[in-house]
């Protein structure tokens, strides 16, 4: 039941000793990167002075903005020829962050992914259908490598094309899938359209990832398909998937503390919250060569699940993600910041001063509608020109946020404003 | 002669037209004709009124997005083939119609056909040369729609 029993069940003392050893090595390596080299010098921080895990708190946190400023090579701690892979965060061409991996890093990530899936019961005999986007997004390749490492047969199905997904599942007797939860619900309706029963497959478990979801949503998916659904958590800055994963007990996600140093901080004061209290997850890579990241603010809200898990693993568990400390939206697994939409819109002639993002759940699909005020001077009474503007906005947004939003044009001054500052997002999605 | 049409941007939802007519009623502006063209969630309300400039001011003041568009208001015979004579002429000259609508002036005698075309001046010269009468805003305001006689 363990992929690496010694690591997964390591006594806490030993685990913390391993963390300290790896933290020191990480800090030594990070000092070679332009960003941390400068930061350490400015804070008069010497990695060799670190004697305990507590000493890390002398350093400030690292934010996504820091990563953006360091674009593209500001965080590299190795010569470029050591790199074998790059990934970029989803949905952000204007504000992209890029993560580089050495061969060691890909190996380590692959091993963590294998550990996650093996923990839930994936074996060589399984047929794994990976229904995630391959490419710059980490969800596709991360799981792919991990499942191959276990020795399962991998079907690199990619995202979308529901009928083909169902066909593949049936033809090759898929036993395990990796899927975005909202897409899992949508796919069940396609089974219905084809007069097929979603329970009538060989799939016995699903990894639900790339999108925060509630316990109720998981139960609903499990009920519709008759399989077990496991919550998968990760972010590209910390490799991608494989950071934290549920074991068969499905009560919290084991966060791999041999590879990540975990802190839960108050998002305002950045002080640690009491053990078990909710706060922002902050992580430090402990096993990455190419691009070590120290005290990274994930902006994800969670808490440590108290107590020991009956599965025997000593790595602590985090609760499923409760929300975000910033205004990032997650739609169909794509991360979208309202500021991105604003930037694009404001560069389009004919667009007025205000816009509103409306999120809705239609059936099992999340939809995004962007209501855009038209500039008074643009309107010449011709409906065709309005239609052209609308299509232009759709194309512009699509090229940036990678999903196709609905765009509605509205008159100037008609969108709600609060105290002069426009309200940008209306989230009408309900469970 | 060139006539003026008011074009008002409106969201495609209940009450949009009512908001426009409420302003015009308050200002005692008479509507001669109206059409609505809609896209998915929005549209344009086109109006022929007796005082377009005053209507423009009033609707703008009410926060609406309004434009005055030049259009041709052509007097045609209100009998079979009356409209066909005009449209065949525009077709032969390759003039494209963006929007058009008509209303009867005098039952079985005259009607007005309003056309919003690409080449407005060319179209105007053409129809006038072929003997059609075009009305400007004053002309439109002066004619008595047939039902006023009852």
CSV table of N, CA, C and O in Angstrom, one decimal, chain A residues 164-236:
chain,number,residue,atom,x,y,z
A,164,UNK,N,-15.5,11.1,-27.6
A,164,UNK,CA,-14.3,10.3,-27.7
A,164,UNK,C,-13.8,9.8,-26.4
A,164,UNK,O,-13.3,8.7,-26.2
A,165,UNK,N,-14.0,10.6,-25.3
A,165,UNK,CA,-13.6,10.2,-24.0
A,165,UNK,C,-14.3,8.9,-23.6
A,165,UNK,O,-13.8,8.0,-23.1
A,166,UNK,N,-15.6,9.0,-23.8
A,166,UNK,CA,-16.5,7.9,-23.4
A,166,UNK,C,-16.1,6.6,-24.3
A,166,UNK,O,-16.0,5.5,-23.8
A,167,UNK,N,-15.9,6.9,-25.6
A,167,UNK,CA,-15.5,5.8,-26.5
A,167,UNK,C,-14.2,5.1,-26.0
A,167,UNK,O,-14.1,3.9,-25.9
A,168,UNK,N,-13.2,6.0,-25.6
A,168,UNK,CA,-11.9,5.4,-25.1
A,168,UNK,C,-12.1,4.6,-23.9
A,168,UNK,O,-11.6,3.5,-23.7
A,169,UNK,N,-12.9,5.2,-23.0
A,169,UNK,CA,-13.2,4.5,-21.7
A,169,UNK,C,-13.7,3.1,-21.9
A,169,UNK,O,-13.4,2.1,-21.2
A,170,UNK,N,-14.7,3.0,-22.9
A,170,UNK,CA,-15.3,1.7,-23.1
A,170,UNK,C,-14.4,0.8,-23.9
A,170,UNK,O,-14.3,-0.4,-23.6
A,171,UNK,N,-13.8,1.3,-25.0
A,171,UNK,CA,-13.0,0.4,-25.8
A,171,UNK,C,-11.8,-0.1,-25.1
A,171,UNK,O,-11.4,-1.3,-25.3
A,172,UNK,N,-11.1,0.6,-24.2
A,172,UNK,CA,-9.9,0.2,-23.6
A,172,UNK,C,-10.1,-0.2,-22.1
A,172,UNK,O,-9.1,-0.4,-21.4
A,173,UNK,N,-11.3,-0.2,-21.7
A,173,UNK,CA,-11.7,-0.6,-20.3
A,173,UNK,C,-10.9,0.2,-19.3
A,173,UNK,O,-10.2,-0.4,-18.4
A,174,UNK,N,-11.0,1.5,-19.4
A,174,UNK,CA,-10.3,2.4,-18.5
A,174,UNK,C,-10.7,2.1,-17.0
A,174,UNK,O,-11.9,1.9,-16.8
A,175,UNK,N,-9.7,2.1,-16.1
A,175,UNK,CA,-10.1,1.8,-14.7
A,175,UNK,C,-9.9,3.0,-13.8
A,175,UNK,O,-10.4,3.1,-12.7
A,176,UNK,N,-9.0,3.9,-14.3
A,176,UNK,CA,-8.8,5.1,-13.5
A,176,UNK,C,-8.8,6.4,-14.4
A,176,UNK,O,-8.2,6.3,-15.5
A,177,UNK,N,-9.4,7.4,-13.9
A,177,UNK,CA,-9.4,8.7,-14.8
A,177,UNK,C,-8.9,9.8,-13.9
A,177,UNK,O,-8.9,9.8,-12.7
A,178,UNK,N,-8.4,10.8,-14.6
A,178,UNK,CA,-8.0,12.1,-14.0
A,178,UNK,C,-8.8,13.2,-14.7
A,178,UNK,O,-8.8,13.3,-16.0
A,179,UNK,N,-9.6,13.9,-14.0
A,179,UNK,CA,-10.6,14.8,-14.6
A,179,UNK,C,-10.9,16.0,-13.7
A,179,UNK,O,-10.7,15.9,-12.5
A,180,UNK,N,-11.2,17.1,-14.4
A,180,UNK,CA,-11.7,18.3,-13.6
A,180,UNK,C,-13.1,18.0,-13.1
A,180,UNK,O,-13.9,17.6,-13.9
A,181,UNK,N,-13.4,18.3,-11.8
A,181,UNK,CA,-14.7,17.9,-11.3
A,181,UNK,C,-15.9,18.5,-12.1
A,181,UNK,O,-16.9,17.8,-12.3
A,182,UNK,N,-15.8,19.8,-12.5
A,182,UNK,CA,-17.0,20.3,-13.2
A,182,UNK,C,-17.2,19.5,-14.5
A,182,UNK,O,-18.3,19.3,-15.0
A,183,UNK,N,-16.0,19.1,-15.1
A,183,UNK,CA,-16.1,18.4,-16.4
A,183,UNK,C,-16.7,17.0,-16.1
A,183,UNK,O,-17.4,16.4,-17.0
A,184,UNK,N,-16.4,16.4,-15.0
A,184,UNK,CA,-16.9,15.1,-14.7
A,184,UNK,C,-18.4,15.1,-14.6
A,184,UNK,O,-19.1,14.2,-15.1
A,185,UNK,N,-19.0,16.2,-14.1
A,185,UNK,CA,-20.4,16.4,-14.0
A,185,UNK,C,-21.0,16.6,-15.4
A,185,UNK,O,-22.0,15.9,-15.8
A,186,UNK,N,-20.3,17.4,-16.2
A,186,UNK,CA,-20.8,17.6,-17.6
A,186,UNK,C,-20.7,16.3,-18.4
A,186,UNK,O,-21.7,15.9,-19.1
A,187,UNK,N,-19.6,15.5,-18.2
A,187,UNK,CA,-19.5,14.3,-19.0
A,187,UNK,C,-20.6,13.3,-18.7
A,187,UNK,O,-21.0,12.6,-19.6
A,188,UNK,N,-21.1,13.3,-17.5
A,188,UNK,CA,-22.2,12.4,-17.1
A,188,UNK,C,-23.4,12.7,-18.0
A,188,UNK,O,-24.2,11.8,-18.3
A,189,UNK,N,-23.6,13.9,-18.3
A,189,UNK,CA,-24.8,14.3,-19.2
A,189,UNK,C,-24.6,13.7,-20.6
A,189,UNK,O,-25.6,13.4,-21.3
A,190,UNK,N,-23.3,13.7,-21.0
A,190,UNK,CA,-23.1,13.2,-22.4
A,190,UNK,C,-23.3,11.7,-22.4
A,190,UNK,O,-23.8,11.1,-23.4
A,191,UNK,N,-23.0,11.0,-21.3
A,191,UNK,CA,-23.4,9.5,-21.2
A,191,UNK,C,-24.9,9.4,-21.4
A,191,UNK,O,-25.3,8.6,-22.2
A,192,UNK,N,-25.6,10.3,-20.8
A,192,UNK,CA,-27.1,10.3,-20.9
A,192,UNK,C,-27.5,10.5,-22.4
A,192,UNK,O,-28.4,9.7,-22.9
A,193,UNK,N,-26.9,11.5,-23.0
A,193,UNK,CA,-27.3,11.7,-24.4
A,193,UNK,C,-27.0,10.5,-25.3
A,193,UNK,O,-27.7,10.3,-26.3
A,194,UNK,N,-26.0,9.7,-25.0
A,194,UNK,CA,-25.7,8.6,-25.8
A,194,UNK,C,-26.4,7.3,-25.3
A,194,UNK,O,-26.2,6.2,-25.7
A,195,UNK,N,-27.4,7.6,-24.4
A,195,UNK,CA,-28.2,6.5,-23.8
A,195,UNK,C,-27.3,5.4,-23.1
A,195,UNK,O,-27.5,4.2,-23.1
A,196,UNK,N,-26.2,6.0,-22.5
A,196,UNK,CA,-25.3,5.1,-21.7
A,196,UNK,C,-25.4,5.4,-20.2
A,196,UNK,O,-25.7,6.5,-19.9
A,197,UNK,N,-25.1,4.4,-19.4
A,197,UNK,CA,-25.1,4.6,-18.0
A,197,UNK,C,-23.7,4.9,-17.5
A,197,UNK,O,-22.8,4.1,-17.7
A,198,UNK,N,-23.5,6.1,-16.9
A,198,UNK,CA,-22.1,6.4,-16.4
A,198,UNK,C,-21.6,5.4,-15.4
A,198,UNK,O,-20.4,5.3,-15.2
A,199,UNK,N,-22.5,4.6,-14.8
A,199,UNK,CA,-22.0,3.6,-13.9
A,199,UNK,C,-21.5,2.3,-14.6
A,199,UNK,O,-20.9,1.4,-14.0
A,200,UNK,N,-21.9,2.2,-15.9
A,200,UNK,CA,-21.6,1.0,-16.6
A,200,UNK,C,-20.3,1.1,-17.3
A,200,UNK,O,-20.2,1.0,-18.6
A,201,UNK,N,-19.2,1.4,-16.6
A,201,UNK,CA,-17.9,1.3,-17.1
A,201,UNK,C,-17.0,0.5,-16.1
A,201,UNK,O,-17.4,0.1,-15.1
A,202,UNK,N,-15.7,0.4,-16.5
A,202,UNK,CA,-14.8,-0.3,-15.6
A,202,UNK,C,-14.0,0.7,-14.7
A,202,UNK,O,-13.2,0.3,-13.9
A,203,UNK,N,-14.4,2.0,-14.8
A,203,UNK,CA,-13.7,3.0,-14.0
A,203,UNK,C,-14.0,2.8,-12.5
A,203,UNK,O,-15.1,2.8,-12.1
A,204,UNK,N,-12.9,2.6,-11.7
A,204,UNK,CA,-13.2,2.4,-10.3
A,204,UNK,C,-12.7,3.6,-9.4
A,204,UNK,O,-13.1,3.7,-8.3
A,205,UNK,N,-11.9,4.4,-10.0
A,205,UNK,CA,-11.6,5.7,-9.3
A,205,UNK,C,-11.2,6.8,-10.2
A,205,UNK,O,-10.8,6.6,-11.3
A,206,UNK,N,-11.4,8.0,-9.6
A,206,UNK,CA,-11.1,9.2,-10.4
A,206,UNK,C,-10.3,10.2,-9.5
A,206,UNK,O,-10.5,10.3,-8.3
A,207,UNK,N,-9.3,10.8,-10.2
A,207,UNK,CA,-8.6,11.9,-9.5
A,207,UNK,C,-9.2,13.2,-9.9
A,207,UNK,O,-9.3,13.5,-11.1
A,208,UNK,N,-9.7,13.9,-8.9
A,208,UNK,CA,-10.4,15.1,-9.2
A,208,UNK,C,-9.5,16.3,-8.9
A,208,UNK,O,-9.1,16.5,-7.7
A,209,UNK,N,-9.1,17.1,-9.9
A,209,UNK,CA,-8.1,18.1,-9.6
A,209,UNK,C,-8.3,19.3,-10.5
A,209,UNK,O,-9.2,19.4,-11.3
A,210,UNK,N,-7.3,20.2,-10.3
A,210,UNK,CA,-7.2,21.5,-11.0
A,210,UNK,C,-8.3,22.5,-10.7
A,210,UNK,O,-8.4,23.6,-11.3
A,211,UNK,N,-9.2,22.2,-9.8
A,211,UNK,CA,-10.3,23.1,-9.5
A,211,UNK,C,-10.8,22.8,-8.1
A,211,UNK,O,-11.0,21.6,-7.8
A,212,UNK,N,-10.8,23.8,-7.3
A,212,UNK,CA,-11.4,23.6,-5.9
A,212,UNK,C,-12.8,23.1,-6.0
A,212,UNK,O,-13.6,23.6,-6.8
A,213,UNK,N,-13.2,22.2,-5.2
A,213,UNK,CA,-14.6,21.7,-5.2
A,213,UNK,C,-14.9,21.3,-3.8
A,213,UNK,O,-14.1,21.0,-2.9
A,214,UNK,N,-16.2,21.2,-3.5
A,214,UNK,CA,-16.7,20.9,-2.2
A,214,UNK,C,-16.8,19.4,-2.0
A,214,UNK,O,-16.8,18.6,-3.0
A,215,UNK,N,-17.0,19.0,-0.7
A,215,UNK,CA,-17.2,17.6,-0.4
A,215,UNK,C,-18.5,17.1,-1.1
A,215,UNK,O,-18.6,16.0,-1.6
A,216,UNK,N,-19.5,18.0,-1.1
A,216,UNK,CA,-20.8,17.6,-1.7
A,216,UNK,C,-20.6,17.3,-3.2
A,216,UNK,O,-21.2,16.3,-3.7
A,217,UNK,N,-19.8,18.1,-3.9
A,217,UNK,CA,-19.6,17.9,-5.3
A,217,UNK,C,-18.9,16.5,-5.5
A,217,UNK,O,-19.3,15.8,-6.4
A,218,UNK,N,-17.9,16.2,-4.7
A,218,UNK,CA,-17.2,14.9,-4.8
A,218,UNK,C,-18.2,13.8,-4.6
A,218,UNK,O,-18.2,12.8,-5.4
A,219,UNK,N,-19.1,13.9,-3.6
A,219,UNK,CA,-20.0,12.8,-3.3
A,219,UNK,C,-21.0,12.6,-4.5
A,219,UNK,O,-21.3,11.5,-4.8
A,220,UNK,N,-21.4,13.8,-5.0
A,220,UNK,CA,-22.3,13.7,-6.2
A,220,UNK,C,-21.7,13.0,-7.4
A,220,UNK,O,-22.3,12.1,-8.0
A,221,UNK,N,-20.4,13.3,-7.6
A,221,UNK,CA,-19.7,12.7,-8.7
A,221,UNK,C,-19.5,11.2,-8.5
A,221,UNK,O,-19.8,10.3,-9.3
A,222,UNK,N,-19.2,10.9,-7.2
A,222,UNK,CA,-19.0,9.4,-6.9
A,222,UNK,C,-20.3,8.7,-7.1
A,222,UNK,O,-20.3,7.5,-7.5
A,223,UNK,N,-21.4,9.3,-6.7
A,223,UNK,CA,-22.7,8.7,-6.8
A,223,UNK,C,-23.1,8.5,-8.3
A,223,UNK,O,-23.6,7.4,-8.6
A,224,UNK,N,-22.9,9.5,-9.1
A,224,UNK,CA,-23.3,9.4,-10.5
A,224,UNK,C,-22.5,8.3,-11.2
A,224,UNK,O,-23.1,7.5,-11.9
A,225,UNK,N,-21.2,8.2,-10.9
A,225,UNK,CA,-20.4,7.2,-11.6
A,225,UNK,C,-20.2,5.9,-10.9
A,225,UNK,O,-19.7,4.9,-11.5
A,226,UNK,N,-20.5,5.9,-9.6
A,226,UNK,CA,-20.2,4.7,-8.8
A,226,UNK,C,-18.7,4.4,-8.7
A,226,UNK,O,-18.4,3.2,-8.6
A,227,UNK,N,-17.9,5.4,-8.7
A,227,UNK,CA,-16.5,5.2,-8.4
A,227,UNK,C,-16.0,6.0,-7.2
A,227,UNK,O,-16.8,6.8,-6.7
A,228,UNK,N,-14.8,5.8,-6.8
A,228,UNK,CA,-14.3,6.7,-5.7
A,228,UNK,C,-13.5,7.9,-6.3
A,228,UNK,O,-12.8,7.7,-7.3
A,229,UNK,N,-13.8,9.0,-5.7
A,229,UNK,CA,-13.1,10.2,-6.2
A,229,UNK,C,-12.1,10.7,-5.2
A,229,UNK,O,-12.4,10.8,-4.0
A,230,UNK,N,-10.9,11.0,-5.7
A,230,UNK,CA,-9.8,11.5,-4.8
A,230,UNK,C,-9.4,12.9,-5.2
A,230,UNK,O,-9.2,13.2,-6.3
A,231,UNK,N,-9.3,13.7,-4.1
A,231,UNK,CA,-9.0,15.1,-4.3
A,231,UNK,C,-7.5,15.2,-4.5
A,231,UNK,O,-6.7,14.7,-3.8
A,232,UNK,N,-7.1,16.0,-5.6
A,232,UNK,CA,-5.7,16.2,-5.9
A,232,UNK,C,-5.4,17.7,-5.8
A,232,UNK,O,-6.2,18.5,-6.4
A,233,UNK,N,-4.4,18.1,-5.1
A,233,UNK,CA,-4.0,19.5,-5.0
A,233,UNK,C,-2.6,19.7,-5.4
A,233,UNK,O,-1.7,19.0,-5.2
A,234,UNK,N,-2.4,20.8,-6.1
A,234,UNK,CA,-1.1,21.3,-6.5
A,234,UNK,C,-1.2,22.6,-7.2
A,234,UNK,O,-2.2,23.1,-7.5
A,235,UNK,N,0.0,23.2,-7.5
A,235,UNK,CA,0.1,24.4,-8.2
A,235,UNK,C,1.4,24.4,-9.0
A,235,UNK,O,2.4,23.8,-8.5
A,236,UNK,N,1.4,25.1,-10.1
A,236,UNK,CA,2.6,25.0,-11.0
A,236,UNK,C,3.8,25.4,-10.3
A,236,UNK,O,4.9,24.9,-10.5
